[in-house]
GROMACS .gro file of C-alpha atoms in nm:
model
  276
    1UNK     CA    1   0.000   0.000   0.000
    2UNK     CA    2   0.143   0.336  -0.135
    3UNK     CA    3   0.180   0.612   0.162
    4UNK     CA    4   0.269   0.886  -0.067
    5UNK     CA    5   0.062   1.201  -0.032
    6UNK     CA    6  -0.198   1.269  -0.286
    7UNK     CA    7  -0.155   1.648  -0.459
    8UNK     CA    8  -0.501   1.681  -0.283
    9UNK     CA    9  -0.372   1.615   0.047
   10UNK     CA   10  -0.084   1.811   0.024
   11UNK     CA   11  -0.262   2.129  -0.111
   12UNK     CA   12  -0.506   2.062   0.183
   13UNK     CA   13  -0.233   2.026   0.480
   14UNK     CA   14  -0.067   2.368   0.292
   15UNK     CA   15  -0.340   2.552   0.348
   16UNK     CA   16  -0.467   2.416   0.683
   17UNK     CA   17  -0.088   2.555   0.825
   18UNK     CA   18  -0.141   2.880   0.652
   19UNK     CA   19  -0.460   2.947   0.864
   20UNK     CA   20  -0.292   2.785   1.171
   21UNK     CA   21  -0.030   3.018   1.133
   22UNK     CA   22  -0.196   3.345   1.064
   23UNK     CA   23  -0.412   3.244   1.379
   24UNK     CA   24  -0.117   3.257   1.640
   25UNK     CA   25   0.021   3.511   1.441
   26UNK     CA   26  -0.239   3.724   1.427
   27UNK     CA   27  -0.309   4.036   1.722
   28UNK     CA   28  -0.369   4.394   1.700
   29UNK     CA   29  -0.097   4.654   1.796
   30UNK     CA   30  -0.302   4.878   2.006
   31UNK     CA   31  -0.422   4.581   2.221
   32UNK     CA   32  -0.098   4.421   2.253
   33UNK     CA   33   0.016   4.737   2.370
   34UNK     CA   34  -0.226   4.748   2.634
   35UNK     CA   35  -0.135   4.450   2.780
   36UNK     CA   36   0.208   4.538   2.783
   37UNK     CA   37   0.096   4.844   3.020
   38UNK     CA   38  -0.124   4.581   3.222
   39UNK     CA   39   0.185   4.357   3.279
   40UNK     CA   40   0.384   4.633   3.372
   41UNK     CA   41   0.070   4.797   3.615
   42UNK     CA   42   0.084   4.437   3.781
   43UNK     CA   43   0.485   4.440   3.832
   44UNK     CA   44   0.575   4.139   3.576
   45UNK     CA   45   0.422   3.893   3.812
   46UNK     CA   46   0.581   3.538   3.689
   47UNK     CA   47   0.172   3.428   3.593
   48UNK     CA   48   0.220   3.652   3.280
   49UNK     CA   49   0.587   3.511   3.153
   50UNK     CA   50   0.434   3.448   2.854
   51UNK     CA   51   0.375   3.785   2.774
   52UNK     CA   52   0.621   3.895   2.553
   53UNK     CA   53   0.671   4.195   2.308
   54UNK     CA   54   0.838   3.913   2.056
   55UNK     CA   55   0.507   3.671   2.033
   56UNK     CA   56   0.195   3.747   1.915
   57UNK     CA   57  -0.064   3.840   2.216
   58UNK     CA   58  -0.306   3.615   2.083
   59UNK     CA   59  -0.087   3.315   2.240
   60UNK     CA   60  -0.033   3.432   2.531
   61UNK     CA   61  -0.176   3.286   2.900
   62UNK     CA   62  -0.503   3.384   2.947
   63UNK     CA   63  -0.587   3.589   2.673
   64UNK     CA   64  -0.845   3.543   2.352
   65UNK     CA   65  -0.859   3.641   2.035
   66UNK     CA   66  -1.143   3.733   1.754
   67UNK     CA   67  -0.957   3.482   1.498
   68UNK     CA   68  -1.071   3.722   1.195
   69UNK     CA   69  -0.970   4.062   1.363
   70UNK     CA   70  -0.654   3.996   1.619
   71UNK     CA   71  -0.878   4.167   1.882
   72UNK     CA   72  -0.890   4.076   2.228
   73UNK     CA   73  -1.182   3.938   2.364
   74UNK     CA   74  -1.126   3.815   2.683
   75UNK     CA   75  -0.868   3.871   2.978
   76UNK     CA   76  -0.848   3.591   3.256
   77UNK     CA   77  -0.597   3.618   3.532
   78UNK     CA   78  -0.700   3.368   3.800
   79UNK     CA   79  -0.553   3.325   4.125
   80UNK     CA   80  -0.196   3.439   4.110
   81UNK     CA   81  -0.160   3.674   4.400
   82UNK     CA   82  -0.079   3.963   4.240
   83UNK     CA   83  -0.120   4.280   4.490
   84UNK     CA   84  -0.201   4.591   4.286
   85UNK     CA   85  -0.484   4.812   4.171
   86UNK     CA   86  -0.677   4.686   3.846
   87UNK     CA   87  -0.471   4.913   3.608
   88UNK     CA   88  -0.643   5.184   3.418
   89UNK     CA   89  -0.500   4.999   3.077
   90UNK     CA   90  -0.775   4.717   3.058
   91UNK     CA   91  -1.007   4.966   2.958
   92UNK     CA   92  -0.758   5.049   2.609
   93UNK     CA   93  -0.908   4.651   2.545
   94UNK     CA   94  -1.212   4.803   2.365
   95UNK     CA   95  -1.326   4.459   2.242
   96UNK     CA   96  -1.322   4.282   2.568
   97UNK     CA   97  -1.647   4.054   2.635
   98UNK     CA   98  -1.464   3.854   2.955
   99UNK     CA   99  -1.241   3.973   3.211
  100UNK     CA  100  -1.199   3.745   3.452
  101UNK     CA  101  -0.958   3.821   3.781
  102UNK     CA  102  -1.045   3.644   4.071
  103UNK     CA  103  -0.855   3.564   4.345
  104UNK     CA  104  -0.574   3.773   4.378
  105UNK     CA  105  -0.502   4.071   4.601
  106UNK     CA  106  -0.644   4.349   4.422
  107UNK     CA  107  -0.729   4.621   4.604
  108UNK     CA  108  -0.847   5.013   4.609
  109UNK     CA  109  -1.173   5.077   4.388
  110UNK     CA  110  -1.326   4.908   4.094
  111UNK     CA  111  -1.244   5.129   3.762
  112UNK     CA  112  -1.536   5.280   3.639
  113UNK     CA  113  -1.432   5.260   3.269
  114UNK     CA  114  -1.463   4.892   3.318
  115UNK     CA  115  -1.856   4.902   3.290
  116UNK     CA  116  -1.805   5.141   2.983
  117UNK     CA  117  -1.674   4.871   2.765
  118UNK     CA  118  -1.913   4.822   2.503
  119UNK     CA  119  -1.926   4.467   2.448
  120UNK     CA  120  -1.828   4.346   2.798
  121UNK     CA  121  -2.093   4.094   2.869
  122UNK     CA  122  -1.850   3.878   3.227
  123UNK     CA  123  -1.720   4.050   3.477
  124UNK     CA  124  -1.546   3.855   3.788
  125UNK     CA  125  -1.363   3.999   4.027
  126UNK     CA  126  -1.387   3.804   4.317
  127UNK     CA  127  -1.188   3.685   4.587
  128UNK     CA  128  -0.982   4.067   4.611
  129UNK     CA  129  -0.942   4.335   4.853
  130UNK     CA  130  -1.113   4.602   4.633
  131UNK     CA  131  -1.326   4.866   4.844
  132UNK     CA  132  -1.531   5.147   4.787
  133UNK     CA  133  -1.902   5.184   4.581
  134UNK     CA  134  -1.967   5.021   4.301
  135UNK     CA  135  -1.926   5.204   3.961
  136UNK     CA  136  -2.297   5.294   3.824
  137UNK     CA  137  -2.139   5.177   3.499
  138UNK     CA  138  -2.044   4.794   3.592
  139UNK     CA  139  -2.456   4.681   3.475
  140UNK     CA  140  -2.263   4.411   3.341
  141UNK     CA  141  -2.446   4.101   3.229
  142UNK     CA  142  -2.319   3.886   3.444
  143UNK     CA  143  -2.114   4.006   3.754
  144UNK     CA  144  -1.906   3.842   4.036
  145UNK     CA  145  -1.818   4.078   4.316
  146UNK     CA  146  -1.828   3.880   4.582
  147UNK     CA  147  -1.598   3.817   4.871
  148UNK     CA  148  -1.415   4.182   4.858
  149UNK     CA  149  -1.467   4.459   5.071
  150UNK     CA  150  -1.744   4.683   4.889
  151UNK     CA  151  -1.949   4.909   5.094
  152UNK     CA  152  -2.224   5.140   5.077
  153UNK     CA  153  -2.553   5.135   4.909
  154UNK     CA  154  -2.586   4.987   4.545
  155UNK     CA  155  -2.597   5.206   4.231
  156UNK     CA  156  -2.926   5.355   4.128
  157UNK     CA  157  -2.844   5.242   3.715
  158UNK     CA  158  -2.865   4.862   3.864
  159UNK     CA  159  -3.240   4.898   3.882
  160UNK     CA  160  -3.253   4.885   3.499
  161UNK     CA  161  -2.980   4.695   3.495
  162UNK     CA  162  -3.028   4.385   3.262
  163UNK     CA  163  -2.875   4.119   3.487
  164UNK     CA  164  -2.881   3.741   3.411
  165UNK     CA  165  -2.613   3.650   3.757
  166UNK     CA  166  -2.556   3.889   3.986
  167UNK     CA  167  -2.295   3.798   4.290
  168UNK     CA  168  -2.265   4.055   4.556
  169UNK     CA  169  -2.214   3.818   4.816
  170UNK     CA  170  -1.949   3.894   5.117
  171UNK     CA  171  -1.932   4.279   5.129
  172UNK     CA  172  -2.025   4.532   5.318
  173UNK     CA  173  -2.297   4.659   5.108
  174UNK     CA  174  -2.611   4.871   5.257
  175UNK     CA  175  -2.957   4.950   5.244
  176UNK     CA  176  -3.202   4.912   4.923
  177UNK     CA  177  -3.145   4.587   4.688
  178UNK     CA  178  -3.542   4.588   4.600
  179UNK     CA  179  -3.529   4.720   4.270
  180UNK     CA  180  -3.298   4.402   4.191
  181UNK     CA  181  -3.625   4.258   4.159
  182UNK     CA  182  -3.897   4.264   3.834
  183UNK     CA  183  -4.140   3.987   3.708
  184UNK     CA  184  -3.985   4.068   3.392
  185UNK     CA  185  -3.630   4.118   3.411
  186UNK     CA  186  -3.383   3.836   3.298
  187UNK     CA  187  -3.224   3.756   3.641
  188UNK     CA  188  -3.178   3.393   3.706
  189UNK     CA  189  -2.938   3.416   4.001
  190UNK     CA  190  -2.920   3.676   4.270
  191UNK     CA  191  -2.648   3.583   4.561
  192UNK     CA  192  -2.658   3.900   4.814
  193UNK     CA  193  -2.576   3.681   5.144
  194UNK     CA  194  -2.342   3.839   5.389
  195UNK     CA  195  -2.427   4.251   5.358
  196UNK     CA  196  -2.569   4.493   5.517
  197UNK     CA  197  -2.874   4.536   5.312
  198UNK     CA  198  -3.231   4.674   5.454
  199UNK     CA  199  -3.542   4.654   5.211
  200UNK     CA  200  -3.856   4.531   5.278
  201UNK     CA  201  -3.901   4.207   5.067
  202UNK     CA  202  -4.278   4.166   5.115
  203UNK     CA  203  -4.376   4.293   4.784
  204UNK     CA  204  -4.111   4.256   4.549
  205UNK     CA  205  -4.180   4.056   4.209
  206UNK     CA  206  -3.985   3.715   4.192
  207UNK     CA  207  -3.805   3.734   3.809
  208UNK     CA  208  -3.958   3.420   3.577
  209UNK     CA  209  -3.656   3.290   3.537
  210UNK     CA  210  -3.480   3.282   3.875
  211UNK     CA  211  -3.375   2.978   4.077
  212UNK     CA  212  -3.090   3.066   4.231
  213UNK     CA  213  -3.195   3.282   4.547
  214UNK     CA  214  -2.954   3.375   4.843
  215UNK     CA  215  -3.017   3.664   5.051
  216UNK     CA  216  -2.903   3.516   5.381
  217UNK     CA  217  -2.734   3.711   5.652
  218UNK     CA  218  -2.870   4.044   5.566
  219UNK     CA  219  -3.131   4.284   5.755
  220UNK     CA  220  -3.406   4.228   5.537
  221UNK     CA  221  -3.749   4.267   5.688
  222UNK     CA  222  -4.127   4.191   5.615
  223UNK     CA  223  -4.279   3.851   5.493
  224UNK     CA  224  -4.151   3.624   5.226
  225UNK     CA  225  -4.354   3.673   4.884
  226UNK     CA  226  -4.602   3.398   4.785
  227UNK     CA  227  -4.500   3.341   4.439
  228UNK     CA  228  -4.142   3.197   4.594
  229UNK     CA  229  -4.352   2.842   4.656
  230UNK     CA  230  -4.401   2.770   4.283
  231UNK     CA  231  -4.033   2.810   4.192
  232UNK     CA  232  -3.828   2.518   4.142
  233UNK     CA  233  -3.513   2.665   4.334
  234UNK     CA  234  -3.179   2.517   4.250
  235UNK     CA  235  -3.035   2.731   4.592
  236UNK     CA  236  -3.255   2.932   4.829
  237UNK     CA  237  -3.162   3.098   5.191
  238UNK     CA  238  -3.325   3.374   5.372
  239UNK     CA  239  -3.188   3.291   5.685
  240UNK     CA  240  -3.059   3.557   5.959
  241UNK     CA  241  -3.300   3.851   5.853
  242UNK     CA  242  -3.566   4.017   6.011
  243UNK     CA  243  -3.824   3.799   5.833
  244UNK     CA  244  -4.205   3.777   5.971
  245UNK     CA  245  -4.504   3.585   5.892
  246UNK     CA  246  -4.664   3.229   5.758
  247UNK     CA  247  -4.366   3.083   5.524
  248UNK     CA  248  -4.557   3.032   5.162
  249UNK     CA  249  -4.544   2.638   5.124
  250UNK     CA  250  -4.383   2.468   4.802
  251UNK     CA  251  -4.154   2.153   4.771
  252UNK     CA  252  -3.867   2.375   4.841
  253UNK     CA  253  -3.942   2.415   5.199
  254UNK     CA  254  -3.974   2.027   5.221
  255UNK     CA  255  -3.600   2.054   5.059
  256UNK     CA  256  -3.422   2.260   5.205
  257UNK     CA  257  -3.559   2.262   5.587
  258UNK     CA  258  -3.535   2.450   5.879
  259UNK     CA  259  -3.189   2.590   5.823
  260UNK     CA  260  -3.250   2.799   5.543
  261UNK     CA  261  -3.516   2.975   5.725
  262UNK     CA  262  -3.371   3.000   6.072
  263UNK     CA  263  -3.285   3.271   6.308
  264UNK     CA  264  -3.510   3.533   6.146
  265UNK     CA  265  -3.771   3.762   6.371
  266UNK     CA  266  -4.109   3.556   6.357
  267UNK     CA  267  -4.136   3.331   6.035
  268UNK     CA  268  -4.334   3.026   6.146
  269UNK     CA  269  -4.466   2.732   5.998
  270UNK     CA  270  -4.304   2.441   5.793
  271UNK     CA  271  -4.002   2.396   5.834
  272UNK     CA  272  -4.025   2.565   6.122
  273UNK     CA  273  -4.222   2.655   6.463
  274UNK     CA  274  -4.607   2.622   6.403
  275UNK     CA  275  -4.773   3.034   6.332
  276UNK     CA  276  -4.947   3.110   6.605
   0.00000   0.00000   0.00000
C-alpha cells in the first residue's frame, strides 16, 4: 500500500498551516500594547511570563482572540496573588467581552471605565481586597463581586440593569437591593448573602426565570412573597433577617428545611415553629 501524499492532500495540509499560522500570528498593535501596560501595572508577576513583546498576544496565557480581527476578547488572570490596583489599561481593550480576575489581592476601587466597555458581557472579580461603591457603569451582564470589601448602598443604574447572575455576596454593602427585583427582568441568580442590606421584601416581584436565590445574613425585613412556593429553586436561603409571617409552602421548603429559614424575627410554619 502506497503512503505517498496525494496532490489533494498536500494542497489541503498547505493551506490548513497557513490558517494555523496566521491564527497565532495574528493580534492587533493597540491591544498588545495594552497588555504590555497591564503587565507592567501588575509588576511582571511570573503568571504573565508568557507575555512577551516578541510573540503574538493572541498566544499568550489567558488571553483570547477574535480569529478574523486579532482583537482581544477576553482577559483571565486567576488566582496568582498579584497585589495591585486593576490598572487603568484594561479599559484600552475596547473589544473585551470577559475579564476574569479572581482571586488575587487586588485592592483600592473598581475602575469605572470597566462598565463602559461596550461589548463586555463577564465580569469577575472576586476573591480581592477592592473597596469602595460600586461604579454605576459595571450593569454588566453577568457580575461576580463577591468576597471583597465593597461598601455602601448599590448604584441607582442597577435597577434597569439587565442582569442574568448577579454575585454581591461577602461585602459590606447597605440599604435598598429591591429594585434588583422585576417579574420581567432576565435575572436567574441573585447571591446577596453576607451585607448589610435593609429593604422590605414583602412585595417585590420574583423574576420568571430565577432559581438561584440567596439573601441570607442580611437585615431584610417583612414577609416572604407567595410566588417563591411555585419556583423550582436550584439554591434558596433567607436565613438571619428580620423575616415575619406564615412561610408560603412549596416543595422547596420540604427541601431545604429548617436551616435555610432559621434565626429570622417571627417566620413560622413548615419547616419551622407552628404560626401562632
Amino acid at each position: 500500500m502506497s503512503l505517498t501524499p496525494t496532490p489533494f492532500l498536500l494542497l489541503l495540509l498547505f493551506f490548513s498551516g497557513q490558517v494555523l499560522f496566521s491564527s497565532a500570528a495574528l493580534c492587533d498593535n493597540s491591544d498588545k500594547a495594552a497588555l504590555i501596560s497591564i503587565k507592567s501595572a501588575l509588576n511582571n508577576p511570573p503568571g504573565l511570563s508568557t507575555w512577551s513583546s516578541k510573540t503574538s498576544c493572541c498566544s499568550w496565557d489567558g488571553i483570547e482572540c477574535n480569529t478574523t480581527t486579532g482583537r482581544v476578547t477576553s482577559l483571565t488572570i486567576f488566582a496568582q496573588n498579584i497585589s495591585a490596583q486593576i490598572p487603568s489599561a484594561i479599559a484600552d481593550l475596547t473589544a473585551l467581552q470577559t475579564i476574569n480576575m479572581p482571586y488575587n489581592r487586588f485592592y483600592g476601587s473598581i475602575p469605572s471605565s470597566l462598565g463602559r466597555l461596550p461589548d463586555l458581557t463577564f465580569l469577575r472579580l472576586d476573591g480581592n481586597l477592592l473597596t469602595g461603591r460600586i461604579p454605576a457603569e459595571l450593569t454588566v451582564l453577568d457580575l461576580s463581586l463577591v468576597g471583597n470589601r465593597l461598601s455602601g448602598p448599590l448604584p441607582l443604574s442597577f435597577a434597569k440593569a439587565n442582569f442574568a447572575d448577579l454575585d454581591l455576596s461577602d461585602n459590606q454593602l447597605s440599604g435598598d437591593a429591591s429594585f434588583l427585583f422585576g417579574r420581567n427582568k432576565n435575572l436567574n441568580a441573585l447571591h446577596l448573602s453576607n451585607n448589610k442590606f435593609k429593604f422590605d421584601l414583602t412585595n417585590v416581584e420574583i423574576p420568571k426565570p430565577l432559581d438561584i436565590f440567596q439573601i441570607d445574613h442580611n437585615e431584610i425585613y417583612g414577609s416572604i412573597p407567595a410566588e417563591v412556593a411555585a419556583v423550582n429553586w436550584l439554591r434558596f436561603d433567607v436565613s438571619y433577617n428580620q423575616l415575619c409571617g406564615p412561610i408560603p409552602q412549596g416543595r422547596y421548603t420540604h427541601h431545604y428545611g429548617s436551616k435555610r429559614f432559621s434565626h429570622n424575627k417571627c417566620l413560622c410554619g413548615p419547616p419551622l415553629a407552628p404560626c401562632k
